[in-house]
Short mmCIF file of C-alpha atoms in Angstrom, two decimals:
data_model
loop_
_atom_site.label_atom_id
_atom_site.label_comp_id
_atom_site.label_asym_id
_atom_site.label_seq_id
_atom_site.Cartn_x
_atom_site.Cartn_y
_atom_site.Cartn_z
CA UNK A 1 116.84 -12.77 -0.72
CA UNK A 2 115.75 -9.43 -1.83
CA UNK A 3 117.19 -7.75 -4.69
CA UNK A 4 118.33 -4.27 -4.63
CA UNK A 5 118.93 -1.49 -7.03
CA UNK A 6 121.20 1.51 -5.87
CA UNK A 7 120.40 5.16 -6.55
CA UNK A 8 122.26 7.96 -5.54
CA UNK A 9 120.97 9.78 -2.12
CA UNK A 10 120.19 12.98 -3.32
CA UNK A 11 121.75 14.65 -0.40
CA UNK A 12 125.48 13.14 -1.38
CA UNK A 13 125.60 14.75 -4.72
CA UNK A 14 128.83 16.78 -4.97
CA UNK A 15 129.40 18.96 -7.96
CA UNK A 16 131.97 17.53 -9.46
CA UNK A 17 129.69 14.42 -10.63
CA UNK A 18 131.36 12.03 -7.88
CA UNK A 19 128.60 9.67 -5.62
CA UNK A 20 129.79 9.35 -1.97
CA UNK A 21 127.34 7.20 -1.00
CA UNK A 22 123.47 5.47 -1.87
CA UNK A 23 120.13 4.43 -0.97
CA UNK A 24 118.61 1.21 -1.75
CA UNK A 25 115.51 0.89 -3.21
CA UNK A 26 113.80 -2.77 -3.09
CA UNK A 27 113.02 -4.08 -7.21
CA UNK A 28 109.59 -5.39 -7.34
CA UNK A 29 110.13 -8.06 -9.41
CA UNK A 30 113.59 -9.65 -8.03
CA UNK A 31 112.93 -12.69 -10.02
CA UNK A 32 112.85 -10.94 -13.57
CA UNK A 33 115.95 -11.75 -15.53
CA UNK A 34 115.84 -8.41 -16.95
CA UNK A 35 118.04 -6.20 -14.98
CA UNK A 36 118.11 -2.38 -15.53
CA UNK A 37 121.68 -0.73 -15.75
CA UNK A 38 123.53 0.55 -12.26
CA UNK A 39 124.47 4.28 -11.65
CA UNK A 40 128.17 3.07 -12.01
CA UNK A 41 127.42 2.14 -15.99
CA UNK A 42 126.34 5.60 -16.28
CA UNK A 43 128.99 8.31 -16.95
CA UNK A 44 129.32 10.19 -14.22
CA UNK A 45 128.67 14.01 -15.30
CA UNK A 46 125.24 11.95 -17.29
CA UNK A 47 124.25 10.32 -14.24
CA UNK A 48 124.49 13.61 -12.11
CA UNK A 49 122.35 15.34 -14.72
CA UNK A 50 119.49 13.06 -15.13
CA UNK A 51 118.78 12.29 -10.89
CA UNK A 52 118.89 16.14 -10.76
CA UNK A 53 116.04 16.00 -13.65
CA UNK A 54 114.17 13.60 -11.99
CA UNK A 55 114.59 15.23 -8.24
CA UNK A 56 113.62 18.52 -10.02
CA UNK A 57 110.61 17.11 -11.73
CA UNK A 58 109.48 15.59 -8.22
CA UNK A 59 110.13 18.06 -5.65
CA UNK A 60 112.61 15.92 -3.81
CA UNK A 61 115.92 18.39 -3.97
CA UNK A 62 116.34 20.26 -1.07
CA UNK A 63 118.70 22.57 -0.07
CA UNK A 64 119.43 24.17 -3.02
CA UNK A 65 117.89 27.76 -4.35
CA UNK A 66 116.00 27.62 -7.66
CA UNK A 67 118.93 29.71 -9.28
CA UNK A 68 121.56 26.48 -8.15
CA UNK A 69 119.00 24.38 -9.62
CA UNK A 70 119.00 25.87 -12.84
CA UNK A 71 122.51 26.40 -13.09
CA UNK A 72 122.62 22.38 -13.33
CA UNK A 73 119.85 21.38 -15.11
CA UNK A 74 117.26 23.36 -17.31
CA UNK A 75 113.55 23.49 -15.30
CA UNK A 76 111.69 20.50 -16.56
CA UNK A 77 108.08 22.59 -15.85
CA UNK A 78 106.24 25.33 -17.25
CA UNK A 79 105.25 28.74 -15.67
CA UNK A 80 102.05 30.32 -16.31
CA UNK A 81 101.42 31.78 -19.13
CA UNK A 82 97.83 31.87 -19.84
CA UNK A 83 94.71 33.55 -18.41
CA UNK A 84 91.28 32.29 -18.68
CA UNK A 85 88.78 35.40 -17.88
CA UNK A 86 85.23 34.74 -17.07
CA UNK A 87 82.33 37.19 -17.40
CA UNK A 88 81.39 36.55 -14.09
CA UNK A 89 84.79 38.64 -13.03
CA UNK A 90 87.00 35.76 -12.06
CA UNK A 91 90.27 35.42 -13.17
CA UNK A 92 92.07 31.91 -13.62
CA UNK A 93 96.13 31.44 -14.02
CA UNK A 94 96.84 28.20 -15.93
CA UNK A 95 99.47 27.17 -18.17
CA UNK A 96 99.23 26.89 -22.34
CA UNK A 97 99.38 24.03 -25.03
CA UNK A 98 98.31 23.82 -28.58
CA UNK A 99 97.77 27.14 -30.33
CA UNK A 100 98.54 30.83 -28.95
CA UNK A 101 96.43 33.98 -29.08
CA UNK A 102 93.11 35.19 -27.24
CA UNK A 103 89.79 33.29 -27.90
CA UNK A 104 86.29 33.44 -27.11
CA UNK A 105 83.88 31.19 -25.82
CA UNK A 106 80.63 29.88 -24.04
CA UNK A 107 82.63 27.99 -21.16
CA UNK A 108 80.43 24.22 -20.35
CA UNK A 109 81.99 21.54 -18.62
CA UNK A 110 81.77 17.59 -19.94
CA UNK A 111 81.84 14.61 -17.10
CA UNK A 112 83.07 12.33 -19.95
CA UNK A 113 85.73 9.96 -18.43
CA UNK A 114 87.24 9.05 -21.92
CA UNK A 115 86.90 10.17 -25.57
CA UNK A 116 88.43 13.77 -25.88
CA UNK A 117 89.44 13.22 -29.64
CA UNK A 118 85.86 12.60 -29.83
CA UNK A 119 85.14 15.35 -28.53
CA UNK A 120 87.09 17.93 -29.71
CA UNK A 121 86.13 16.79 -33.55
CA UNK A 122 82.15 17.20 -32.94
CA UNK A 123 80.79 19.76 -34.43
CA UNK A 124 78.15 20.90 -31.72
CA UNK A 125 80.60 21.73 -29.87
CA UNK A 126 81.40 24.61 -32.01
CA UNK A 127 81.41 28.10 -29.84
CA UNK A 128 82.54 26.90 -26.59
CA UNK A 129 85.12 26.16 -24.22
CA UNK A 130 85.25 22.21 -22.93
CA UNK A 131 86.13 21.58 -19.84
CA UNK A 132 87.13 18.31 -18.47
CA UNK A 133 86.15 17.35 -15.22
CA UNK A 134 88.13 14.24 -15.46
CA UNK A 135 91.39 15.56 -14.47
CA UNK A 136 94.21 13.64 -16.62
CA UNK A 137 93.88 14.04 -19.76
CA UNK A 138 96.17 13.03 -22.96
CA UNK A 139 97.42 10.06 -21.63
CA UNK A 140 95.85 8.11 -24.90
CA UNK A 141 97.27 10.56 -27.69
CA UNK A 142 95.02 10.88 -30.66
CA UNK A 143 94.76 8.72 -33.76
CA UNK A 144 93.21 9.37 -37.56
CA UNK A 145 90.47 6.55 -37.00
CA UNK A 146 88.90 8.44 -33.74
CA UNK A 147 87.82 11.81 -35.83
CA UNK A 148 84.11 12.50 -35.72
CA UNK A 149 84.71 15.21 -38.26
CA UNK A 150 86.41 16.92 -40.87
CA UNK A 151 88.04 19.11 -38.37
CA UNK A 152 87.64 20.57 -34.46
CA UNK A 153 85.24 23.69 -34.39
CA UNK A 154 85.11 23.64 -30.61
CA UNK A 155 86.72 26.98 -29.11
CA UNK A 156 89.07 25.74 -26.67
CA UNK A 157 90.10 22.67 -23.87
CA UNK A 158 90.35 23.47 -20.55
CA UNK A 159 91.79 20.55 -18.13
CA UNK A 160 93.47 19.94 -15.27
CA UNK A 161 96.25 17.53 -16.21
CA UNK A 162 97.90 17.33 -19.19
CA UNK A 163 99.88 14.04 -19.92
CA UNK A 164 103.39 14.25 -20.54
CA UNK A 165 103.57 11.01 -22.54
CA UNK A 166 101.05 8.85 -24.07
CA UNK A 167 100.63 5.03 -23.79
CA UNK A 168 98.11 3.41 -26.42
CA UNK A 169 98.77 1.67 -28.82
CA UNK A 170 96.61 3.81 -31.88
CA UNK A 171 98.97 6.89 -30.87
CA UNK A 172 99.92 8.71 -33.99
CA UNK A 173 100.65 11.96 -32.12
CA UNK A 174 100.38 13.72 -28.45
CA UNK A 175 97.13 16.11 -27.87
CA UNK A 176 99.35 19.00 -27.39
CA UNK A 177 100.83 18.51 -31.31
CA UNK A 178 96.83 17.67 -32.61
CA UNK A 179 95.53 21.26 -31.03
CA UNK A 180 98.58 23.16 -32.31
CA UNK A 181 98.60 22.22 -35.89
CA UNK A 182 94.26 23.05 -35.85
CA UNK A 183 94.74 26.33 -34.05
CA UNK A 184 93.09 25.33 -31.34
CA UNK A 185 93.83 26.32 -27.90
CA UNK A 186 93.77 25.02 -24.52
CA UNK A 187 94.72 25.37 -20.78
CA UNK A 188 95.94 23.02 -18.22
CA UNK A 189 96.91 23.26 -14.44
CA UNK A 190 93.71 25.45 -13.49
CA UNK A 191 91.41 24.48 -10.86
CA UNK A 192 89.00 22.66 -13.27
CA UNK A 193 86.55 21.62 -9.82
CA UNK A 194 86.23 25.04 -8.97
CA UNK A 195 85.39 26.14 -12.10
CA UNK A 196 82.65 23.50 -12.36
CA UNK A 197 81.01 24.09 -9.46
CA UNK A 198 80.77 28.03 -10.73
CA UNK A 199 79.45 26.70 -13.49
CA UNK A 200 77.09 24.26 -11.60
CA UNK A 201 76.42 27.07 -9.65
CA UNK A 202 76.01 30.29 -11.81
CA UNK A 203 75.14 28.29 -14.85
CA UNK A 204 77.37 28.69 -18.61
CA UNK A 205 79.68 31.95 -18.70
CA UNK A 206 81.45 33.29 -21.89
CA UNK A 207 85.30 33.25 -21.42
CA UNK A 208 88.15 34.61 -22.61
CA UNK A 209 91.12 32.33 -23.23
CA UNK A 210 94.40 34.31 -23.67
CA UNK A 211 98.48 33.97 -24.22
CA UNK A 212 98.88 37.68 -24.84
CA UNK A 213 100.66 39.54 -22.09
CA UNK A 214 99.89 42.54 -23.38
CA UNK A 215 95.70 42.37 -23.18
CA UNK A 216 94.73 43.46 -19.80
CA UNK A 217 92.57 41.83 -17.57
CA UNK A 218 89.83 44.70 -18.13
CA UNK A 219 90.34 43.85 -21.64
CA UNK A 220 89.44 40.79 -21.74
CA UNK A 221 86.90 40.95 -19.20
CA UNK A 222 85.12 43.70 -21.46
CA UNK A 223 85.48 40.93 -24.68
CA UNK A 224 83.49 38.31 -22.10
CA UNK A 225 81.00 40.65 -21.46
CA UNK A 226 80.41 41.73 -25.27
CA UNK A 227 80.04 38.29 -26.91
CA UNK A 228 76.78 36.56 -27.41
CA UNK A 229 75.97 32.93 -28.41
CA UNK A 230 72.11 33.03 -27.50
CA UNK A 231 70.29 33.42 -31.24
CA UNK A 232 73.30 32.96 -33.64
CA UNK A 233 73.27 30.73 -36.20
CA UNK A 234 76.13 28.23 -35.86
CA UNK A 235 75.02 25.77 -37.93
CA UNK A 236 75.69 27.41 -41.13
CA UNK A 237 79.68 27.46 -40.08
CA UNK A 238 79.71 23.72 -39.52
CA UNK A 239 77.59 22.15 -42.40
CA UNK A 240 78.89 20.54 -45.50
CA UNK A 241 78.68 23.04 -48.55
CA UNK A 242 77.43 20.65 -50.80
CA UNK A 243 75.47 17.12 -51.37
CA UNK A 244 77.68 13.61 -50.56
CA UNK A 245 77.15 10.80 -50.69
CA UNK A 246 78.21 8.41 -47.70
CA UNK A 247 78.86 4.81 -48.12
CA UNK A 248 81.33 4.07 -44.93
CA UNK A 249 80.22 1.55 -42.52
CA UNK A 250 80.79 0.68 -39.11
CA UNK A 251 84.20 -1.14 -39.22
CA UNK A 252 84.08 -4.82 -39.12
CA UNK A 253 86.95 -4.48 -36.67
CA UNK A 254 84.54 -2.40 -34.06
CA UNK A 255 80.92 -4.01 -34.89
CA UNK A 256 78.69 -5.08 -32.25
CA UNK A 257 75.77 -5.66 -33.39
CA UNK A 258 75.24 -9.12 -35.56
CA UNK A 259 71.87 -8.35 -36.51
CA UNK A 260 72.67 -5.59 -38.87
CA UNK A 261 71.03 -6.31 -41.79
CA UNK A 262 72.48 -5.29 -44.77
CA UNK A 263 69.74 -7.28 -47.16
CA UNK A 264 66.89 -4.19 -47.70
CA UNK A 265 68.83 -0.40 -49.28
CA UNK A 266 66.93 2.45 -47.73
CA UNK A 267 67.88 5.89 -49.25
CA UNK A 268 68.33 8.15 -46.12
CA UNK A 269 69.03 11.93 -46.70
CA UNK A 270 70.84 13.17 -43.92
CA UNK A 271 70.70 17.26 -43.07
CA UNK A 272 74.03 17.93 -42.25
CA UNK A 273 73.88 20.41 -39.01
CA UNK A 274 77.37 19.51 -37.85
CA UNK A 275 76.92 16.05 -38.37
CA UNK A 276 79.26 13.28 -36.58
CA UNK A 277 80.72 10.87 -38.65
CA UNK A 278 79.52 7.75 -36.35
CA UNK A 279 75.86 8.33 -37.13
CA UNK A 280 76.38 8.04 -40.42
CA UNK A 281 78.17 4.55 -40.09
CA UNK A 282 75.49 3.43 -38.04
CA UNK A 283 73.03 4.24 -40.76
CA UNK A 284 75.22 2.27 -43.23
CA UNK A 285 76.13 -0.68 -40.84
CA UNK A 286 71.83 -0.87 -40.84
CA UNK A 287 72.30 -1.54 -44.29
CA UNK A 288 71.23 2.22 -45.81
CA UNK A 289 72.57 4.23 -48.79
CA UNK A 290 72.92 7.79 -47.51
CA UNK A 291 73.04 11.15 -48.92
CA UNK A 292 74.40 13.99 -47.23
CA UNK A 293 73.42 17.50 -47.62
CA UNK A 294 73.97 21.24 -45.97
CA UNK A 295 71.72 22.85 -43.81
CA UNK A 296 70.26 25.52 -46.17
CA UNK A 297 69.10 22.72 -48.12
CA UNK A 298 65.26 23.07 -49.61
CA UNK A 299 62.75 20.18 -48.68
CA UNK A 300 61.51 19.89 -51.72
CA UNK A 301 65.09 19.12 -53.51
CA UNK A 302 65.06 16.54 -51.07
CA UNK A 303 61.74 15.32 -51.69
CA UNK A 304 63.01 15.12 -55.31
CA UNK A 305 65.31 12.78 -54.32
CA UNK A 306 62.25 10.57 -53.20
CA UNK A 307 64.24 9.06 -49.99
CA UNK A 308 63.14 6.56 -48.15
CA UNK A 309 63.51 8.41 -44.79
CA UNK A 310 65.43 11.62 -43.40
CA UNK A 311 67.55 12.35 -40.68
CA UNK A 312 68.09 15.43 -38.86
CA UNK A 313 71.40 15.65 -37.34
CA UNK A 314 72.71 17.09 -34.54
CA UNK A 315 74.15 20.40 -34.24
CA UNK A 316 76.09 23.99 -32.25
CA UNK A 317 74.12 26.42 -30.50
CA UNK A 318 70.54 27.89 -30.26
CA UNK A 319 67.51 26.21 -32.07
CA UNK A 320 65.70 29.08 -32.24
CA UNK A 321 68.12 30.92 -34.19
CA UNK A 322 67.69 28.74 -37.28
CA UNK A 323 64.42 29.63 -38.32
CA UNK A 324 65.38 27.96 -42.37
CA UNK A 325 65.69 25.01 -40.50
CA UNK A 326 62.86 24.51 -38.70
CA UNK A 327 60.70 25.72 -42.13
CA UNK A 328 62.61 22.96 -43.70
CA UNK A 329 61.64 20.16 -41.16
CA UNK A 330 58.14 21.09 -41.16
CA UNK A 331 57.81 21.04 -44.86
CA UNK A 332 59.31 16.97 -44.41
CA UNK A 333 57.15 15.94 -41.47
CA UNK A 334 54.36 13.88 -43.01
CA UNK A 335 55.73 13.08 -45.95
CA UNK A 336 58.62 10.67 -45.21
CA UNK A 337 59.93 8.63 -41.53
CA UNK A 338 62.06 11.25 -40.06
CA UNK A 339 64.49 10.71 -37.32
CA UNK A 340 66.14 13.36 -35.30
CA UNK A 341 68.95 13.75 -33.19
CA UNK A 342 70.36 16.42 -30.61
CA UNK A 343 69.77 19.75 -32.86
CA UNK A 344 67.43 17.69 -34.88
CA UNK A 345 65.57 16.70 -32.00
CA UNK A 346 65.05 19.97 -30.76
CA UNK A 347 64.07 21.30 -34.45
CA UNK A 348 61.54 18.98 -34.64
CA UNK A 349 59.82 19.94 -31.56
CA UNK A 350 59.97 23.49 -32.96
CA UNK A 351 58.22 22.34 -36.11
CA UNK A 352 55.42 20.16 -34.21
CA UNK A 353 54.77 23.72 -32.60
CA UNK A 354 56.79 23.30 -29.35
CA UNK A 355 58.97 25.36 -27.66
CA UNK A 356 63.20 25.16 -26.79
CA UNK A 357 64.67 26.87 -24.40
CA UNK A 358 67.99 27.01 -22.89
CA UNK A 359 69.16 25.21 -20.24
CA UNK A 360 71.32 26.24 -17.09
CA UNK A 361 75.02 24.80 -17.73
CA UNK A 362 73.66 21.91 -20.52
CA UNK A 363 74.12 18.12 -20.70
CA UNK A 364 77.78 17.09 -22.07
CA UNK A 365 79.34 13.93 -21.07
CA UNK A 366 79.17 10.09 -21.67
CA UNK A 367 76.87 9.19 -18.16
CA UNK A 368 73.57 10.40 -18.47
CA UNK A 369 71.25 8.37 -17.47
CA UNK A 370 67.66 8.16 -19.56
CA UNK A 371 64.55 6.63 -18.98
CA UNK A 372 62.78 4.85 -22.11
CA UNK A 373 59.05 4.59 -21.24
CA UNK A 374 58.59 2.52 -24.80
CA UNK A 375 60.43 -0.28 -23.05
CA UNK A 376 60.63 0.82 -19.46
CA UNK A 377 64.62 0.29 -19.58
CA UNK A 378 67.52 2.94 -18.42
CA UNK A 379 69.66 3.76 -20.97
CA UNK A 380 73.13 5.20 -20.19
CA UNK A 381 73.82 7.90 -22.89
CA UNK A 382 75.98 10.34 -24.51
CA UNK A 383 75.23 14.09 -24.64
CA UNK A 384 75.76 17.40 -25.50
CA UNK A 385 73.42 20.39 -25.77
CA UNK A 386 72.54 23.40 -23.68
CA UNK A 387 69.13 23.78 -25.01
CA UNK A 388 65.87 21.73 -24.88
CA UNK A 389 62.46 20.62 -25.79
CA UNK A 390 59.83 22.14 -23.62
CA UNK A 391 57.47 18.63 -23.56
CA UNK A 392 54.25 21.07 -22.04
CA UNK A 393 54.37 23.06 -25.28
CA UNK A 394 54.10 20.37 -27.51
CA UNK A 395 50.65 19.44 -29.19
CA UNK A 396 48.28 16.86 -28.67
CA UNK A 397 49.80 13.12 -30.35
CA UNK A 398 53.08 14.04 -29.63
CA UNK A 399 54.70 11.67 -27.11
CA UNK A 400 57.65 12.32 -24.75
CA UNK A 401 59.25 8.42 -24.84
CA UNK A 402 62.46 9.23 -23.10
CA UNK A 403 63.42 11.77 -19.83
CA UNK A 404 66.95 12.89 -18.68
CA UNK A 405 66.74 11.13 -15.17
CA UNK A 406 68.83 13.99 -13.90
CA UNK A 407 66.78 16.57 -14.30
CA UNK A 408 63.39 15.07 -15.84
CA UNK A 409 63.68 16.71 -18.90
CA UNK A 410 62.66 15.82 -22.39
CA UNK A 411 65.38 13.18 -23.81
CA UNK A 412 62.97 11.75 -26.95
CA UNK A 413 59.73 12.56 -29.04
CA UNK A 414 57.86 10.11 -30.94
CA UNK A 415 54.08 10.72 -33.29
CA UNK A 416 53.20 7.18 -34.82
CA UNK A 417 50.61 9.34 -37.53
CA UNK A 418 54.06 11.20 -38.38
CA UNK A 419 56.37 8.64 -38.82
CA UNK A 420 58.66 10.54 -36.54
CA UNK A 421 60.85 9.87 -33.43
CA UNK A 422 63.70 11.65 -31.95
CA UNK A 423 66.15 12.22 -29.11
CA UNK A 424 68.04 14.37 -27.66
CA UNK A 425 71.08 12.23 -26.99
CA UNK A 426 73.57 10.65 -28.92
CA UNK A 427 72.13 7.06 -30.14
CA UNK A 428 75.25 6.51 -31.80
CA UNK A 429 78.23 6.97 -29.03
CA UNK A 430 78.54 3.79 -27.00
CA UNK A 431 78.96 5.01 -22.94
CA UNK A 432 75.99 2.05 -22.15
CA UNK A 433 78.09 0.34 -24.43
CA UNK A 434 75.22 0.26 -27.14
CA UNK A 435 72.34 0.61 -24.81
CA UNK A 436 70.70 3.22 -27.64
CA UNK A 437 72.02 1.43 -31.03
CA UNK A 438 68.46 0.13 -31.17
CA UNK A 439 67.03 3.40 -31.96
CA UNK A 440 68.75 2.92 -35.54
CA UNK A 441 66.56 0.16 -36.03
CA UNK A 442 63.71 1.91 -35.05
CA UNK A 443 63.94 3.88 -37.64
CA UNK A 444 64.69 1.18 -40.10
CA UNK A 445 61.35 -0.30 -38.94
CA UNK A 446 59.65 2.87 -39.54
CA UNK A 447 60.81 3.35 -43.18
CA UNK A 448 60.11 -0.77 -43.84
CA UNK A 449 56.57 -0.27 -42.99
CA UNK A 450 56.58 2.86 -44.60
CA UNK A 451 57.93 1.52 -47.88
CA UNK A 452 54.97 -1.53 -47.04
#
């Protein structure tokens, strides 16, 4: 026999709080032992409160005026209160969480399906607006352990869904509550599809995220227009300010890979160009004793340090606009292995004499498939950059070993005479799962026979 569990029709409600009459709503477990409370445990003027919540919430009252609504029950949603303002004119309406005010950005949308904290914590992403093209977002909270920084340098989050609870078990704290205490803002119920395929479309656009009522939409139009993220330097704002050392490995809890070997200490010094914190436990899991330094580093303090290998990290914004950088890789090339990754990847191709350039709307997301012509297997990658390595610019003895298989474009560099391989994706994120871990070893292998 089936089991049922009454709940009050919402079209018997009187005001005083009395039910006339019910529905009945199969359980779909009848066999369960557990049985949730009936309407008639609840008090009455309780009871009447919390189905006008939930009918509120859903849509489902009818018949009543949004004044006779609120006269019972406080509204349970949020009106608009932000504006996002693109340079391309368009205006979008959305609604606000985490930090208030008016902010600037390079808008670029990511196809991740999972990872925000991740996300939001890497440096690269510093200068721009993210937006989500998964729509529901939150649902996972945010935990200490997830952080692939010291702190979020990314402008803003732009989303179409914003969780109203969370439901993992590493929750320490809702994404709302992360943003707001590191000033960051962000947007949700905005038409996150149509933005992409603008985007898709018409390429990146500077935006204007806002809270302020009293900016007009001129205003902030006119701040879209103004600001400029093509040649400025925004490594410099990410970087470490001094030397570190890094001893942290890949947690025993999370490793993968049993062939690790932790038996040979290489001495890797590791450029810090917004650096995640997941390439350096990868480095360390592999069994190598790492220093960290900033960006404005000189080579030849490094050299000092007589490493066996260095790694260029990956970075925000426009190669080009670091010359000190690329002086500083080409004064390392030769001497020691060198790996590079993302902004590293890119500097090095400066350095061999190549050319960057910037792309239309950028790779960002966890799904990208690459080629590897070393091994002739697909690789399913992380990544994040808007600018890359022109391979027909590059000089003889320089080979292209991976492509985007997107868009064809330059995904990894290798020169055996150098000692040097890179790539323009994120080796240590795990969307394959590990498909690209190996390239960690590769560069173990290069400093062994190096050190031979």
């Amino acid at each position: 026999m089936a089991t049922f569990l009454r709940f009050p029709s919402p079209t018997t409600i009187p005001r005083d709080g009395s039910f006339l009459s019910s529905s009945l709503v199969p359980l779909q477990n009848p066999s369960s032992h557990s049985f949730l409370p009936s309407f008639s445990s609840i008090p009455a003027p309780d009871a009447h409160r919390l189905c006008l919540k939930a009918q509120a919430a859903s849509g489902a009252v009818h018949g009543h005026s949004d004044r006779n609504v609120s006269d019972l029950v406080e509204r349970p949603w949020k009106t608009n209160d932000a504006r996002l303002v693109l340079e391309d004119g368009s205006i979008w309406r959305a609604k606000s969480f985490g930090a208030s005010g008016t902010q600037v950005g390079e808008v670029v949308f990511n196809t991740s399906l999972t990872g925000y904290q991740e996300i939001l914590t890497d440096p690269s992403y510093a200068g721009q607006f993210v937006l989500m093209t998964n729509p529901h977002i939150g649902n996972t909270g945010v935990n200490p352990d997830d952080e692939e920084s010291r702190q979020c340098f990314l402008a803003g989050l732009v989303i179409r869904s914003l969780s109203i609870c969370t439901s993992n078990w590493r929750c320490r704290e809702s994404l709302g509550e992360y943003l707001a205490k590191r000033n960051i803002m962000g947007i949700y119920d905005v038409d996150t599809r149509a933005i992409t395929r603008r985007l898709r479309q018409d390429g990146s656009l500077i935006g204007v995220l806002s809270t302020e009522e009293s900016l007009t939409d001129e205003h902030l139009l006119d701040l879209a227009r103004k600001w400029k993220i093509v040649g400025v330097d925004l490594i410099t704002g990410v970087s470490c300010d001094a030397p570190y050392e890094w001893i942290e490995k890949t947690n025993t809890e999370w490793e993968f890979n049993k062939e690790c070997s932790h038996s040979e200490n290489f001495h890797v010094v590791a450029y810090d160009f917004g650096i995640k914190h997941n390439i350096l436990r990868r480095l360390a899991a592999y069994g190598c004793r790492i220093t960290v330094v900033p960006s404005t580093w000189p080579a030849s303090e490094t050299l000092n340090l007589k490493p066996d290998g260095v790694l260029f990290s990956n970075g925000p914004g426009d190669p080009a606009a670091v010359p000190y950088a690329v002086q500083t890789v080409k004064e390392i090339i030769g001497k020691v292995p060198v790996f590079g990754i993302c902004m590293g990847h890119q500097l090095i191709g400066q350095a061999l004499g190549g050319r960057t350039f910037k792309m239309k709307f950028g790779h960002h997301g966890g799904n990208h498939p690459v080629g590897n012509h070393v091994n002739g297997r697909v690789e399913i990658s992380a990544q994040n950059h808007n600018y890359a390595v022109d391979p027909a610019s590059l000089p003889a003895g320089v080979e292209v070993t991976h492509r985007n298989l997107n868009d064809n474009s330059c995904a990894g560099l290798a020169c055996r005479e150098l000692n040097l391989i890179s790539l323009q994706y994120h080796p240590e994120s795990s969307p394959g799962p590990h498909d690209s871990d190996p390239a960690f070893k590769e560069f173990i292998q290069l400093m062994k026979a190096n050190k031979a």
